[in-house]
Amino acid sequence: MTSSVPRLVIAAPSSGSGKTTVATGLMAAFAARGLAVSPHKVGPDYIDPGYHALASGRVGRNLDAYLCGPELVAPLFLHGARGCDIAVVEGVMGMFDGAAGEGELASTAHVAKLLRAPVVLVVDASSQSRSVAALVHGFASWDPEVRVGGVILNKVASDRHEALLREALESAGVPVFGVLRRVAQVDTPSRHLGLVPVAERRGAAVDAVAAMAEQVRAGCDLDGLVSLARGAGALSCAAWDAAEVLASSPPPPLPVPSPGAAAPSTPPGGSAPRPTSALEGPRPQKPDGLVVAVAGGPAFTFSYAEHSELLAAAGAEVVSFDPLRDEQLPDGTAGLVIGGGFPEVYAAELSANEPLRKAVSALAETGAPVAAECAGLLYLCRELDGQPMCGVLDASARMEERLTLGYRDAVAVSDSSLAVAGTRMRGHEFHRTVVEPEAGDAAAWGVRVPRRRLEGFVQRGVHASYLHTHWASVPGVARRFVERCRTS
């Protein structure tokens, strides 16, 4: 089958050029025209998709060719864009910046090629005039497979500045689709890991998105951009579907571990890695009341939408809860997923909710499956910056100045509620915290880059790690987790 959803990729020469302002503003401006807009973000970032969702009224989705593989980028895009009139894809970093040491892999340019989508280059013009033509010409000609369809000039100082820029760009032969002046109201606050998430500043975020939409509406040729989007090439793949990918999975090679069993550990180099299919399990089931609780609220805002979709396709009823507010887990909770976020910002409030901390600890003690990533790992520790946490793991966590950031190739070193030992997955780390010890007696992952190490914890049904993973790349993770919920 072929699909030709109109689409644009919003790229830039570097970070800080205004991609988020332009992409989010376009989404909101198109939505205000009555178009159904599909919002997407290149790379693993969780925060920008929250602003995209606010702008478009649809869940923001990530397109990451490293985490999921290039072959899944177009199917996942089509999954998110079902029923939409237009899609806007915000790029990551500079247009040609991808996974370190991997060439173009996971770059904005790579994703644009996989989507056969025209690129709109957002250029920070604040400190240049005629030189903008050389910059744009370089980006437009560097890779002939990437189609730069036009530019939007950001941070333009005056009418005279705009005239100089437009005159220079005429020689480059690249259309100018918009000119944006610097507007303080569009600025959004940041902290140590990027923008402050929407869930933490709902009213202010609404105002910021409205300001972005107005600036883009006033400064951009929306009709011209829609016309450019309609020139995207057809995609000859089927949309990703959670139920279908689970139905096509082979049965597991090993039984799901019993709740009280110790998790056997496989040391690095001990046995050959098993293929990804080693994670897969029985065919998906209809929901039967089995509840998987998923942490949310301001402290835990990092989650990929496909995770909950896979859990539901595997037969779970996915119920969200807020660890800042709710004192008990949802009724009937058989498994728990705690994703990323900013628990360090809310350590005192999380600690003060002692009833929920005890409920989480009690659930883990029964051997029920608990999947925790990054912020979830911190929450399961004994303490975070001196504040008592759930105490599921005999480990302490604290903030530090050093930023740990980057893609990771990982191998499961212990059988767990998520993975069979030897299974390879790709993940992403992004944090300014440290956990001591770094790994438990049964570690979650073996990682080789940037240094060879064991990382994370596997005990009873708990799988806790700093690594953010995308389950669409290995859908059997969700099935194995749900099967463990049934047997615990």
Short mmCIF file of C-alpha atoms in Angstrom, two decimals:
data_model
loop_
_atom_site.label_atom_id
_atom_site.label_comp_id
_atom_site.label_asym_id
_atom_site.label_seq_id
_atom_site.Cartn_x
_atom_site.Cartn_y
_atom_site.Cartn_z
CA MET A 1 0.00 0.00 0.00
CA THR A 2 1.09 3.61 -0.46
CA SER A 3 0.35 6.68 1.63
CA SER A 4 0.94 10.34 0.90
CA VAL A 5 0.10 12.25 4.08
CA PRO A 6 1.19 15.87 3.49
CA ARG A 7 4.18 16.50 5.72
CA LEU A 8 6.99 18.89 6.56
CA VAL A 9 10.23 18.35 8.45
CA ILE A 10 11.37 21.41 10.42
CA ALA A 11 15.17 21.47 10.60
CA ALA A 12 17.90 23.95 11.51
CA PRO A 13 21.65 24.43 11.15
CA SER A 14 22.09 24.02 14.92
CA SER A 15 20.28 23.75 18.22
CA GLY A 16 18.82 27.01 19.50
CA SER A 17 17.79 28.24 16.07
CA GLY A 18 14.06 28.15 16.82
CA LYS A 19 12.88 24.72 15.62
CA THR A 20 10.54 24.20 18.56
CA THR A 21 8.98 27.65 18.22
CA VAL A 22 8.39 27.20 14.48
CA ALA A 23 7.26 23.56 14.62
CA THR A 24 4.92 24.09 17.58
CA GLY A 25 3.61 27.34 16.12
CA LEU A 26 2.91 25.68 12.77
CA MET A 27 1.06 22.82 14.46
CA ALA A 28 -1.14 25.24 16.38
CA ALA A 29 -1.66 27.53 13.38
CA PHE A 30 -2.66 24.65 11.13
CA ALA A 31 -4.97 23.25 13.83
CA ALA A 32 -6.61 26.67 14.17
CA ARG A 33 -7.45 26.44 10.47
CA GLY A 34 -9.38 23.26 11.15
CA LEU A 35 -6.71 20.85 9.92
CA ALA A 36 -6.07 17.59 11.77
CA VAL A 37 -2.36 17.87 12.55
CA SER A 38 -0.09 14.95 13.35
CA PRO A 39 2.83 16.07 15.57
CA HIS A 40 6.21 14.29 15.56
CA LYS A 41 9.69 14.79 17.00
CA VAL A 42 12.94 13.37 15.63
CA GLY A 43 15.02 11.68 18.32
CA PRO A 44 14.35 10.50 21.87
CA ASP A 45 13.28 13.80 23.46
CA TYR A 46 10.16 13.58 25.63
CA ILE A 47 9.59 17.26 26.39
CA ASP A 48 8.96 18.85 22.99
CA PRO A 49 6.19 16.32 22.15
CA GLY A 50 4.26 17.64 25.16
CA TYR A 51 4.16 21.11 23.59
CA HIS A 52 3.30 19.52 20.24
CA ALA A 53 0.34 17.73 21.82
CA LEU A 54 -0.87 20.98 23.36
CA ALA A 55 -0.62 22.70 19.97
CA SER A 56 -2.27 20.00 17.86
CA GLY A 57 -4.67 18.25 20.23
CA ARG A 58 -3.10 14.89 19.36
CA VAL A 59 -0.44 12.86 21.17
CA GLY A 60 3.10 13.82 20.23
CA ARG A 61 5.16 10.93 18.87
CA ASN A 62 8.88 10.34 18.44
CA LEU A 63 10.65 9.12 15.31
CA ASP A 64 14.02 7.72 16.34
CA ALA A 65 16.01 5.75 13.77
CA TYR A 66 18.56 4.69 16.40
CA LEU A 67 16.19 3.44 19.09
CA CYS A 68 13.70 1.83 16.71
CA GLY A 69 15.73 1.23 13.56
CA PRO A 70 15.34 3.06 10.23
CA GLU A 71 12.82 0.48 9.03
CA LEU A 72 10.27 1.55 11.67
CA VAL A 73 10.42 5.31 11.10
CA ALA A 74 7.88 5.45 8.26
CA PRO A 75 5.48 2.85 9.77
CA LEU A 76 5.49 4.68 13.12
CA PHE A 77 4.96 7.98 11.34
CA LEU A 78 1.95 6.60 9.45
CA HIS A 79 0.57 5.16 12.70
CA GLY A 80 0.60 8.59 14.30
CA ALA A 81 -0.67 10.33 11.17
CA ARG A 82 -3.75 8.15 10.66
CA GLY A 83 -6.70 10.33 9.71
CA CYS A 84 -4.67 13.55 9.64
CA ASP A 85 -4.63 16.30 7.04
CA ILE A 86 -1.00 17.27 7.57
CA ALA A 87 2.00 16.25 9.67
CA VAL A 88 4.73 18.43 11.13
CA VAL A 89 7.99 16.77 12.18
CA GLU A 90 10.34 18.76 14.40
CA GLY A 91 13.99 17.87 13.87
CA VAL A 92 16.78 17.41 16.40
CA MET A 93 19.98 19.45 16.85
CA GLY A 94 21.54 20.51 13.54
CA MET A 95 20.04 18.94 10.43
CA PHE A 96 22.90 16.52 9.80
CA ASP A 97 23.68 15.73 13.47
CA GLY A 98 22.85 12.14 14.41
CA ALA A 99 24.06 9.34 16.67
CA ALA A 100 27.72 9.88 17.54
CA GLY A 101 30.02 7.88 15.31
CA GLU A 102 27.13 6.54 13.22
CA GLY A 103 27.16 8.93 10.27
CA GLU A 104 23.70 10.22 9.38
CA LEU A 105 21.86 7.66 11.53
CA ALA A 106 19.00 9.24 13.51
CA SER A 107 19.68 12.74 12.19
CA THR A 108 16.93 15.03 10.97
CA ALA A 109 18.24 14.62 7.42
CA HIS A 110 18.09 10.83 7.75
CA VAL A 111 14.48 10.90 8.96
CA ALA A 112 13.50 13.36 6.23
CA LYS A 113 14.84 10.95 3.63
CA LEU A 114 13.08 7.99 5.23
CA LEU A 115 9.82 9.98 5.15
CA ARG A 116 10.43 11.40 1.67
CA ALA A 117 9.48 14.73 3.19
CA PRO A 118 10.46 18.27 2.20
CA VAL A 119 12.54 20.17 4.75
CA VAL A 120 11.97 23.71 5.96
CA LEU A 121 15.20 25.13 7.36
CA VAL A 122 14.84 27.49 10.34
CA VAL A 123 17.76 29.93 10.35
CA ASP A 124 18.75 32.16 13.26
CA ALA A 125 19.50 35.32 11.28
CA SER A 126 20.25 37.52 14.28
CA SER A 127 23.95 38.04 13.50
CA GLN A 128 24.16 37.87 9.71
CA SER A 129 22.83 39.32 6.48
CA ARG A 130 24.29 38.30 3.11
CA SER A 131 26.11 35.33 4.66
CA VAL A 132 22.74 33.63 5.14
CA ALA A 133 22.79 32.72 1.44
CA ALA A 134 26.02 30.76 1.80
CA LEU A 135 24.71 28.99 4.89
CA VAL A 136 21.44 27.98 3.26
CA HIS A 137 23.17 26.98 0.01
CA GLY A 138 25.49 24.69 1.96
CA PHE A 139 22.65 22.95 3.78
CA ALA A 140 20.54 22.67 0.62
CA SER A 141 23.35 21.15 -1.45
CA TRP A 142 25.22 19.00 1.10
CA ASP A 143 23.08 15.89 0.53
CA PRO A 144 21.20 15.82 -2.79
CA GLU A 145 18.75 13.25 -1.33
CA VAL A 146 17.51 15.82 1.19
CA ARG A 147 15.06 18.27 -0.33
CA VAL A 148 15.28 21.66 1.35
CA GLY A 149 12.04 23.21 0.15
CA GLY A 150 12.42 26.60 1.82
CA VAL A 151 13.56 28.59 4.84
CA ILE A 152 12.01 30.45 7.74
CA LEU A 153 14.17 33.28 9.05
CA ASN A 154 14.09 33.64 12.82
CA LYS A 155 15.16 36.48 15.14
CA VAL A 156 15.11 39.09 12.39
CA ALA A 157 15.85 42.54 13.80
CA SER A 158 14.04 44.97 11.49
CA ASP A 159 12.43 45.56 8.11
CA ARG A 160 15.82 46.60 6.73
CA HIS A 161 17.42 43.41 8.06
CA GLU A 162 14.65 41.35 6.47
CA ALA A 163 15.18 43.06 3.11
CA LEU A 164 18.90 42.28 3.17
CA LEU A 165 18.24 38.64 4.02
CA ARG A 166 15.63 38.19 1.31
CA GLU A 167 17.87 39.82 -1.29
CA ALA A 168 20.73 37.47 -0.39
CA LEU A 169 18.53 34.38 -0.48
CA GLU A 170 17.22 35.15 -3.96
CA SER A 171 20.65 34.10 -5.27
CA ALA A 172 20.45 30.79 -3.38
CA GLY A 173 17.20 29.87 -5.11
CA VAL A 174 15.55 28.75 -1.87
CA PRO A 175 12.10 30.22 -1.12
CA VAL A 176 11.53 32.17 2.09
CA PHE A 177 8.34 30.90 3.73
CA GLY A 178 8.45 33.11 6.77
CA VAL A 179 10.18 35.81 8.78
CA LEU A 180 9.91 35.86 12.57
CA ARG A 181 11.00 38.68 14.86
CA ARG A 182 12.31 38.04 18.35
CA VAL A 183 9.36 37.93 20.75
CA ALA A 184 10.06 37.43 24.46
CA GLN A 185 6.59 36.00 25.09
CA VAL A 186 7.44 32.95 22.97
CA ASP A 187 10.43 32.07 25.14
CA THR A 188 9.82 28.99 27.28
CA PRO A 189 11.67 28.30 30.55
CA SER A 190 14.38 25.64 30.67
CA ARG A 191 16.15 23.64 33.33
CA HIS A 192 18.99 21.12 33.41
CA LEU A 193 17.44 18.72 30.87
CA GLY A 194 15.78 21.17 28.47
CA LEU A 195 12.40 22.90 28.44
CA VAL A 196 10.18 22.67 31.49
CA PRO A 197 7.53 20.03 30.62
CA VAL A 198 3.98 21.09 29.81
CA ALA A 199 2.56 19.17 32.78
CA GLU A 200 4.50 21.42 35.18
CA ARG A 201 3.33 24.74 33.69
CA ARG A 202 -0.02 24.04 32.09
CA GLY A 203 -1.39 27.60 32.06
CA ALA A 204 1.89 29.20 31.05
CA ALA A 205 2.45 26.50 28.44
CA VAL A 206 -0.94 27.22 26.88
CA ASP A 207 -0.03 30.89 26.67
CA ALA A 208 3.38 30.09 25.17
CA VAL A 209 1.88 27.85 22.50
CA ALA A 210 -0.73 30.49 21.65
CA ALA A 211 2.07 33.06 21.26
CA MET A 212 4.03 30.71 19.00
CA ALA A 213 0.94 30.12 16.88
CA GLU A 214 0.27 33.84 16.51
CA GLN A 215 3.87 34.63 15.61
CA VAL A 216 3.94 31.88 12.98
CA ARG A 217 0.52 32.83 11.62
CA ALA A 218 1.55 36.44 11.25
CA GLY A 219 5.02 35.79 9.88
CA CYS A 220 4.71 32.69 7.70
CA ASP A 221 3.10 31.77 4.40
CA LEU A 222 0.86 28.99 5.69
CA ASP A 223 -0.73 28.34 2.31
CA GLY A 224 2.70 27.98 0.74
CA LEU A 225 3.82 25.60 3.48
CA VAL A 226 0.72 23.43 3.02
CA SER A 227 1.43 23.31 -0.70
CA LEU A 228 5.03 22.28 0.01
CA ALA A 229 3.83 19.57 2.40
CA ARG A 230 1.54 18.15 -0.29
CA GLY A 231 4.60 17.58 -2.47
CA ALA A 232 5.98 14.89 -0.13
CA GLY A 233 6.65 11.56 -1.78
CA ALA A 234 4.39 8.54 -1.28
CA LEU A 235 5.38 5.99 1.38
CA SER A 236 5.07 2.36 0.32
CA CYS A 237 4.77 0.75 3.76
CA ALA A 238 1.93 -0.08 6.11
CA ALA A 239 1.25 1.86 9.28
CA TRP A 240 2.60 0.32 12.47
CA ASP A 241 -0.07 -1.40 14.55
CA ALA A 242 0.49 -2.67 18.10
CA ALA A 243 -1.87 -5.65 17.82
CA GLU A 244 -0.43 -6.72 14.48
CA VAL A 245 3.19 -6.62 15.61
CA LEU A 246 2.34 -8.66 18.68
CA ALA A 247 0.31 -11.16 16.64
CA SER A 248 3.25 -11.75 14.30
CA SER A 249 5.67 -12.50 17.14
CA PRO A 250 6.91 -16.07 17.69
CA PRO A 251 6.47 -17.78 21.09
CA PRO A 252 9.07 -17.22 23.83
CA PRO A 253 12.02 -19.61 24.09
CA LEU A 254 11.97 -19.56 27.89
CA PRO A 255 9.14 -19.65 30.43
CA VAL A 256 8.31 -16.43 32.20
CA PRO A 257 10.19 -16.48 35.54
CA SER A 258 8.12 -17.32 38.61
CA PRO A 259 7.53 -14.40 40.97
CA GLY A 260 9.87 -15.52 43.74
CA ALA A 261 12.63 -16.95 41.64
CA ALA A 262 16.07 -15.40 41.72
CA ALA A 263 17.00 -13.86 38.41
CA PRO A 264 19.99 -15.71 36.92
CA SER A 265 22.76 -13.43 35.80
CA THR A 266 24.78 -13.73 32.63
CA PRO A 267 28.15 -12.00 32.97
CA PRO A 268 29.47 -9.98 30.04
CA GLY A 269 31.00 -12.34 27.52
CA GLY A 270 29.46 -15.36 29.20
CA SER A 271 27.07 -16.49 26.49
CA ALA A 272 26.24 -15.43 22.98
CA PRO A 273 23.46 -12.84 22.67
CA ARG A 274 20.12 -14.21 21.62
CA PRO A 275 18.25 -12.62 18.76
CA THR A 276 15.63 -9.99 19.46
CA SER A 277 12.88 -12.54 18.88
CA ALA A 278 13.88 -14.14 22.17
CA LEU A 279 11.65 -11.60 23.87
CA GLU A 280 8.48 -12.47 22.06
CA GLY A 281 5.57 -14.27 23.70
CA PRO A 282 2.10 -15.65 23.05
CA ARG A 283 -0.41 -13.91 20.83
CA PRO A 284 -2.18 -10.77 22.10
CA GLN A 285 -5.25 -11.13 24.25
CA LYS A 286 -8.32 -9.02 24.77
CA PRO A 287 -8.30 -6.87 27.94
CA ASP A 288 -9.62 -8.90 30.89
CA GLY A 289 -9.32 -6.41 33.73
CA LEU A 290 -5.61 -6.98 34.32
CA VAL A 291 -4.41 -3.52 35.39
CA VAL A 292 -0.98 -2.11 34.60
CA ALA A 293 -0.50 1.17 36.45
CA VAL A 294 1.57 3.82 34.66
CA ALA A 295 3.02 6.73 36.65
CA GLY A 296 2.23 10.20 35.35
CA GLY A 297 1.73 13.72 36.65
CA PRO A 298 4.34 16.48 36.78
CA ALA A 299 7.10 14.27 38.23
CA PHE A 300 6.87 11.52 35.60
CA THR A 301 6.17 13.04 32.21
CA PHE A 302 8.51 10.95 30.03
CA SER A 303 6.76 8.16 28.14
CA TYR A 304 6.40 6.98 24.57
CA ALA A 305 2.76 6.52 23.56
CA GLU A 306 3.52 3.19 21.89
CA HIS A 307 4.38 1.63 25.27
CA SER A 308 0.83 1.94 26.58
CA GLU A 309 -0.53 0.88 23.19
CA LEU A 310 1.57 -2.29 23.26
CA LEU A 311 0.56 -3.07 26.84
CA ALA A 312 -3.11 -2.67 25.88
CA ALA A 313 -2.64 -4.86 22.80
CA ALA A 314 -1.08 -7.52 25.02
CA GLY A 315 -4.25 -7.59 27.13
CA ALA A 316 -3.64 -5.05 29.89
CA GLU A 317 -5.91 -2.29 31.08
CA VAL A 318 -3.54 0.69 31.30
CA VAL A 319 -4.41 3.07 34.16
CA SER A 320 -2.43 6.21 34.93
CA PHE A 321 -1.83 7.65 38.40
CA ASP A 322 0.03 10.61 39.86
CA PRO A 323 2.63 9.78 42.54
CA LEU A 324 2.45 13.37 43.80
CA ARG A 325 -1.27 13.22 44.47
CA ASP A 326 -2.55 9.64 44.64
CA GLU A 327 -1.98 7.80 47.91
CA GLN A 328 -2.74 4.34 46.52
CA LEU A 329 -2.07 2.48 43.32
CA PRO A 330 -5.07 1.95 41.02
CA ASP A 331 -7.40 -0.83 42.14
CA GLY A 332 -6.32 -4.25 40.93
CA THR A 333 -2.80 -3.19 39.95
CA ALA A 334 -0.89 -6.26 38.74
CA GLY A 335 2.11 -4.45 37.29
CA LEU A 336 3.70 -1.03 37.47
CA VAL A 337 5.51 1.12 34.89
CA ILE A 338 7.40 4.21 36.09
CA GLY A 339 8.99 6.18 33.28
CA GLY A 340 11.24 9.20 33.21
CA GLY A 341 10.75 12.73 34.42
CA PHE A 342 11.99 15.04 37.15
CA PRO A 343 11.62 13.35 40.55
CA GLU A 344 14.65 15.33 41.76
CA VAL A 345 12.56 18.50 41.40
CA TYR A 346 9.72 16.94 43.41
CA ALA A 347 11.74 14.84 45.84
CA ALA A 348 10.17 16.40 48.94
CA GLU A 349 6.62 15.97 47.64
CA LEU A 350 7.23 12.39 46.51
CA SER A 351 8.76 11.57 49.85
CA ALA A 352 5.85 13.15 51.71
CA ASN A 353 3.42 10.75 49.99
CA GLU A 354 4.33 7.93 52.33
CA PRO A 355 1.19 5.83 51.71
CA LEU A 356 2.00 5.50 48.01
CA ARG A 357 5.67 4.79 48.68
CA LYS A 358 4.62 1.93 50.94
CA ALA A 359 2.13 0.67 48.36
CA VAL A 360 4.81 0.58 45.66
CA SER A 361 7.20 -1.22 47.99
CA ALA A 362 4.54 -3.75 48.96
CA LEU A 363 3.68 -4.45 45.30
CA ALA A 364 7.34 -5.03 44.44
CA GLU A 365 7.72 -7.34 47.44
CA THR A 366 5.05 -9.64 46.03
CA GLY A 367 7.13 -10.21 42.88
CA ALA A 368 4.77 -8.26 40.65
CA PRO A 369 6.51 -6.82 37.58
CA VAL A 370 7.77 -3.27 37.94
CA ALA A 371 9.48 -1.54 35.00
CA ALA A 372 11.32 1.65 35.95
CA GLU A 373 13.37 3.94 33.70
CA CYS A 374 15.59 6.79 34.90
CA ALA A 375 13.20 8.80 37.10
CA GLY A 376 11.47 5.55 37.96
CA LEU A 377 14.82 4.11 39.04
CA LEU A 378 15.38 7.08 41.37
CA TYR A 379 11.90 6.70 42.85
CA LEU A 380 12.55 3.04 43.69
CA CYS A 381 15.79 3.85 45.50
CA ARG A 382 16.17 4.06 49.25
CA GLU A 383 16.62 7.84 49.07
CA LEU A 384 16.97 10.71 46.61
CA ASP A 385 19.01 13.73 47.73
CA GLY A 386 18.46 12.62 51.31
CA GLN A 387 14.68 12.32 50.95
CA PRO A 388 13.21 8.84 51.63
CA MET A 389 11.84 7.14 48.51
CA CYS A 390 10.21 3.74 48.05
CA GLY A 391 13.13 1.65 49.30
CA VAL A 392 12.55 -1.11 46.77
CA LEU A 393 16.23 -0.97 45.81
CA ASP A 394 19.08 -0.86 48.30
CA ALA A 395 20.60 2.14 46.57
CA SER A 396 20.78 5.89 47.03
CA ALA A 397 20.46 8.60 44.38
CA ARG A 398 21.59 12.20 44.23
CA MET A 399 21.88 15.12 41.84
CA GLU A 400 25.25 15.97 40.31
CA GLU A 401 26.61 18.62 37.94
CA ARG A 402 27.81 16.26 35.22
CA LEU A 403 25.37 15.54 32.41
CA THR A 404 25.16 11.92 31.26
CA LEU A 405 23.83 11.95 27.72
CA GLY A 406 23.83 9.69 24.70
CA TYR A 407 22.60 6.64 22.86
CA ARG A 408 23.55 3.24 24.24
CA ASP A 409 23.81 -0.26 22.80
CA ALA A 410 22.78 -2.58 25.62
CA VAL A 411 22.56 -6.33 26.28
CA ALA A 412 20.27 -7.76 28.96
CA VAL A 413 22.50 -9.62 31.43
CA SER A 414 19.72 -11.05 33.59
CA ASP A 415 16.39 -12.68 32.86
CA SER A 416 13.70 -10.24 33.96
CA SER A 417 10.05 -9.34 33.60
CA LEU A 418 11.04 -7.37 30.47
CA ALA A 419 13.83 -9.26 28.76
CA VAL A 420 15.55 -12.59 28.37
CA ALA A 421 19.27 -12.51 29.19
CA GLY A 422 21.29 -11.90 26.04
CA THR A 423 18.67 -9.76 24.35
CA ARG A 424 20.05 -6.68 22.64
CA MET A 425 18.24 -3.36 22.86
CA ARG A 426 19.15 0.22 22.13
CA GLY A 427 18.50 2.94 24.62
CA HIS A 428 19.21 6.52 25.58
CA GLU A 429 20.56 8.11 28.76
CA PHE A 430 19.83 11.71 29.74
CA HIS A 431 20.29 12.69 33.40
CA ARG A 432 22.24 14.70 35.96
CA THR A 433 21.93 12.19 38.78
CA VAL A 434 23.96 9.26 40.02
CA VAL A 435 22.83 6.05 41.73
CA GLU A 436 25.09 4.16 44.13
CA PRO A 437 25.67 1.32 43.56
CA GLU A 438 25.42 1.57 39.79
CA ALA A 439 24.09 -1.99 39.45
CA GLY A 440 22.57 -4.67 41.63
CA ASP A 441 23.71 -8.26 42.17
CA ALA A 442 21.67 -9.05 39.06
CA ALA A 443 22.18 -6.14 36.67
CA ALA A 444 19.69 -5.01 34.07
CA TRP A 445 22.04 -4.19 31.19
CA GLY A 446 25.59 -4.54 30.03
CA VAL A 447 26.74 -1.38 28.22
CA ARG A 448 30.03 -0.93 26.35
CA VAL A 449 29.97 2.75 25.33
CA PRO A 450 31.10 5.25 26.57
CA ARG A 451 32.64 2.75 29.03
CA ARG A 452 32.19 -0.94 29.66
CA ARG A 453 29.89 -1.41 32.64
CA LEU A 454 26.96 -3.18 34.21
CA GLU A 455 23.95 -0.98 34.85
CA GLY A 456 20.59 -1.20 36.59
CA PHE A 457 18.82 -3.65 38.84
CA VAL A 458 16.83 -6.88 38.44
CA GLN A 459 15.28 -8.35 41.57
CA ARG A 460 12.08 -10.36 41.81
CA GLY A 461 9.80 -8.68 39.24
CA VAL A 462 11.64 -5.36 39.24
CA HIS A 463 13.59 -4.12 36.23
CA ALA A 464 15.07 -0.69 36.98
CA SER A 465 17.60 1.18 34.88
CA TYR A 466 18.72 4.60 33.69
CA LEU A 467 18.18 3.47 30.11
CA HIS A 468 15.20 4.86 28.19
CA THR A 469 14.09 2.30 25.61
CA HIS A 470 11.44 2.31 22.89
CA TRP A 471 9.37 -0.85 23.06
CA ALA A 472 8.21 -0.59 19.45
CA SER A 473 11.68 -1.82 18.51
CA VAL A 474 11.16 -5.04 20.51
CA PRO A 475 7.40 -5.38 21.08
CA GLY A 476 7.78 -8.64 22.99
CA VAL A 477 8.93 -6.55 25.95
CA ALA A 478 5.33 -5.48 26.54
CA ARG A 479 3.97 -9.00 26.08
CA ARG A 480 6.50 -10.53 28.44
CA PHE A 481 5.65 -7.87 31.03
CA VAL A 482 1.92 -8.53 30.78
CA GLU A 483 2.44 -12.31 30.93
CA ARG A 484 4.43 -11.82 34.10
CA CYS A 485 1.54 -9.76 35.49
CA ARG A 486 -0.75 -12.74 34.85
CA THR A 487 1.47 -15.21 36.68
CA SER A 488 2.63 -13.11 39.64
#
